CSV table of C-alpha atoms in Angstrom, one decimal:
chain,number,residue,atom,x,y,z
Q,1,ALA,CA,130.5,51.5,120.1
Q,2,LEU,CA,126.8,50.9,119.2
Q,3,PRO,CA,125.5,53.3,116.8
Q,4,ALA,CA,125.6,57.4,117.1
Q,5,ILE,CA,121.7,57.3,117.0
Q,6,ILE,CA,119.9,55.1,119.5
Q,7,SER,CA,116.6,56.1,120.9
Q,8,ILE,CA,114.7,52.8,121.2
Q,9,GLU,CA,114.7,51.4,124.8
Q,10,CYS,CA,116.6,48.4,125.3
Q,11,LEU,CA,119.1,47.0,127.7
Q,12,CYS,CA,121.7,44.2,126.4
Q,13,ILE,CA,122.9,42.0,128.5
Q,14,LYS,CA,125.6,38.9,128.0
Q,15,ILE,CA,124.9,36.0,130.8
Q,16,HIS,CA,127.7,33.2,131.3
Q,17,ILE,CA,126.0,30.7,131.9
Q,18,THR,CA,129.1,29.1,132.2
Q,19,GLN,CA,132.5,29.1,131.8
Q,20,ARG,CA,132.1,27.4,127.9
Q,21,THR,CA,128.4,29.0,127.6
Q,22,LYS,CA,127.0,32.3,127.3
Q,23,LEU,CA,124.1,33.7,126.4
Q,24,ASN,CA,123.2,37.5,124.6
Q,25,ILE,CA,119.7,38.9,125.8
Q,26,ILE,CA,118.4,42.2,124.4
Q,27,ILE,CA,115.4,43.9,126.5
Q,28,ALA,CA,113.5,46.1,124.5
Q,29,TYR,CA,110.3,48.2,124.3
Q,30,ARG,CA,108.5,50.0,121.4
Q,31,PRO,CA,106.4,52.5,122.4
Q,32,PRO,CA,103.0,52.2,120.5
Q,33,SER,CA,103.6,56.2,119.0
Q,34,PHE,CA,106.9,54.5,117.9
Q,35,PRO,CA,107.2,54.5,114.4
Q,36,ALA,CA,107.4,50.2,113.7
Q,37,ASP,CA,109.9,50.5,110.7
Q,38,ASP,CA,112.4,52.9,113.1
Q,39,PHE,CA,112.0,50.9,115.5
Q,40,PHE,CA,113.0,47.8,114.2
Q,41,GLU,CA,115.9,49.0,112.3
Q,42,GLN,CA,117.8,50.4,115.3
Q,43,LEU,CA,116.9,47.3,116.7
Q,44,ASP,CA,118.6,45.2,114.0
Q,45,ASN,CA,122.0,47.5,114.0
Q,46,THR,CA,121.8,46.9,118.2
Q,47,VAL,CA,121.6,43.1,117.3
Q,48,ASN,CA,124.7,43.8,114.5
Q,49,PHE,CA,126.8,45.2,117.0
Q,50,VAL,CA,125.5,42.5,119.9
Q,51,GLN,CA,125.9,39.4,117.6
Q,52,GLY,CA,129.5,41.2,116.1
Q,53,ARG,CA,131.3,40.9,119.4
Q,54,SER,CA,130.1,37.8,120.5
Q,55,ASN,CA,128.3,34.9,118.0
Q,56,SER,CA,127.0,33.3,121.8
Q,57,PRO,CA,123.2,32.7,121.2
Q,58,LEU,CA,120.9,35.8,121.1
Q,59,CYS,CA,117.1,36.2,123.1
Q,60,ILE,CA,115.4,39.2,122.7
Q,61,VAL,CA,112.1,39.9,125.0
Q,62,GLY,CA,109.9,42.8,125.5
Q,63,ASP,CA,107.0,44.3,124.8
Q,64,PHE,CA,106.8,45.0,120.9
Q,65,ASN,CA,103.3,46.3,121.0
Q,66,SER,CA,103.5,44.2,117.3
Q,67,LYS,CA,101.0,42.2,116.1
Q,68,HIS,CA,100.7,38.9,113.9
Q,69,ALA,CA,98.1,36.3,113.0
Q,70,ASP,CA,101.3,33.8,113.1
Q,71,TRP,CA,101.6,34.3,116.9
Q,72,LEU,CA,97.9,33.9,118.3
Q,73,GLN,CA,95.6,32.7,116.1
Q,74,ASP,CA,92.6,34.9,115.4
Q,75,GLN,CA,94.3,38.1,115.9
Q,76,GLN,CA,95.1,40.5,113.0
Q,77,THR,CA,98.5,41.5,112.0
Q,78,ASN,CA,99.2,45.1,112.1
Q,79,ALA,CA,101.6,47.1,110.3
Q,80,ALA,CA,104.1,46.7,113.5
Q,81,GLY,CA,104.0,43.1,113.4
Q,82,LYS,CA,104.7,43.4,109.6
Q,83,GLN,CA,107.9,45.0,111.0
Q,84,ALA,CA,108.8,42.5,113.3
Q,85,MET,CA,108.2,39.7,111.1
Q,86,SER,CA,110.3,40.5,108.6
Q,87,PHE,CA,112.6,41.8,111.2
Q,88,CYS,CA,113.0,37.8,112.3
Q,89,ILE,CA,113.5,36.2,109.1
Q,90,ASN,CA,115.9,38.8,108.1
Q,91,ASN,CA,117.9,37.9,111.8
Q,92,ASN,CA,117.2,34.5,111.1
Q,93,LEU,CA,114.9,34.7,114.8
Q,94,GLN,CA,112.3,32.9,116.0
Q,95,GLN,CA,109.7,33.9,118.0
Q,96,VAL,CA,108.2,31.5,120.9
Q,97,ILE,CA,105.1,33.1,122.6
Q,98,THR,CA,101.9,31.4,121.4
Q,99,GLN,CA,99.6,32.6,124.1
Q,100,ALA,CA,98.3,36.1,125.1
Q,101,THR,CA,100.2,38.4,127.0
Q,102,HIS,CA,98.1,41.1,126.7
Q,103,GLY,CA,94.1,42.2,127.5
Q,104,LEU,CA,93.5,38.7,129.0
Q,105,LEU,CA,90.5,40.1,130.1
Q,106,SER,CA,89.4,41.8,126.8
Q,107,THR,CA,87.3,40.2,123.9
Q,108,SER,CA,90.1,40.9,122.1
Q,109,PRO,CA,93.6,40.1,124.0
Q,110,SER,CA,96.7,39.5,121.9
Q,111,THR,CA,100.4,39.1,122.1
Q,112,LEU,CA,102.6,42.5,122.4
Q,113,ASP,CA,105.2,40.7,125.1
Q,114,LEU,CA,107.2,38.4,122.9
Q,115,ILE,CA,110.8,36.1,122.6
Q,116,PHE,CA,112.5,36.3,119.2
Q,117,ILE,CA,115.3,33.6,119.7
Q,118,ASN,CA,117.9,32.5,117.4
Q,119,LYS,CA,118.1,28.9,118.6
Q,120,PRO,CA,114.9,27.4,119.8
Q,121,SER,CA,116.4,24.1,120.9
Q,122,LEU,CA,117.7,25.7,124.2
Q,123,LEU,CA,114.7,26.7,125.0
Q,124,ASN,CA,113.2,23.9,127.1
Q,125,SER,CA,109.8,25.6,128.1
Q,126,CYS,CA,107.8,29.2,127.8
Q,127,SER,CA,105.0,30.0,129.5
Q,128,VAL,CA,103.2,33.2,129.8
Q,129,LEU,CA,102.2,33.7,133.8
Q,130,PRO,CA,99.0,35.2,135.4
Q,131,PRO,CA,98.8,39.0,134.7
Q,132,LEU,CA,100.5,41.5,137.1
Q,133,SER,CA,99.0,44.3,135.2
Q,134,ASP,CA,97.5,45.0,131.7
Q,135,HIS,CA,100.4,42.6,130.3
Q,136,CYS,CA,101.3,38.7,131.6
Q,137,PRO,CA,105.1,37.9,132.4
């Protein structure tokens, strides 16, 4: 079972691509007011649970409200971005979004919507679509 106290918004899915090929996907959302250290600790617990049941490749997607200069040139790293980067390093994940996903029409676009993956070689391509709201899919 998942750890007893999970208060983050997330959904875990296992996709069977072929009979032998599977992919674990975690979709998560961190509201701006939710403490980043608590969020990434709980997400880490979720990752450990999912990967403990299956060592299939892992992809984590969502709006993390985290900014890091490594993910978008001219973007200032915030505290949540530092937590997200530590989470990536600790879980051997790579963040693959390299374009702004939020505030495209503003003076300070940012990359808030992220994709973390532990087997980047499985990724054929990754692009940001035109905005449907204030975020791009």
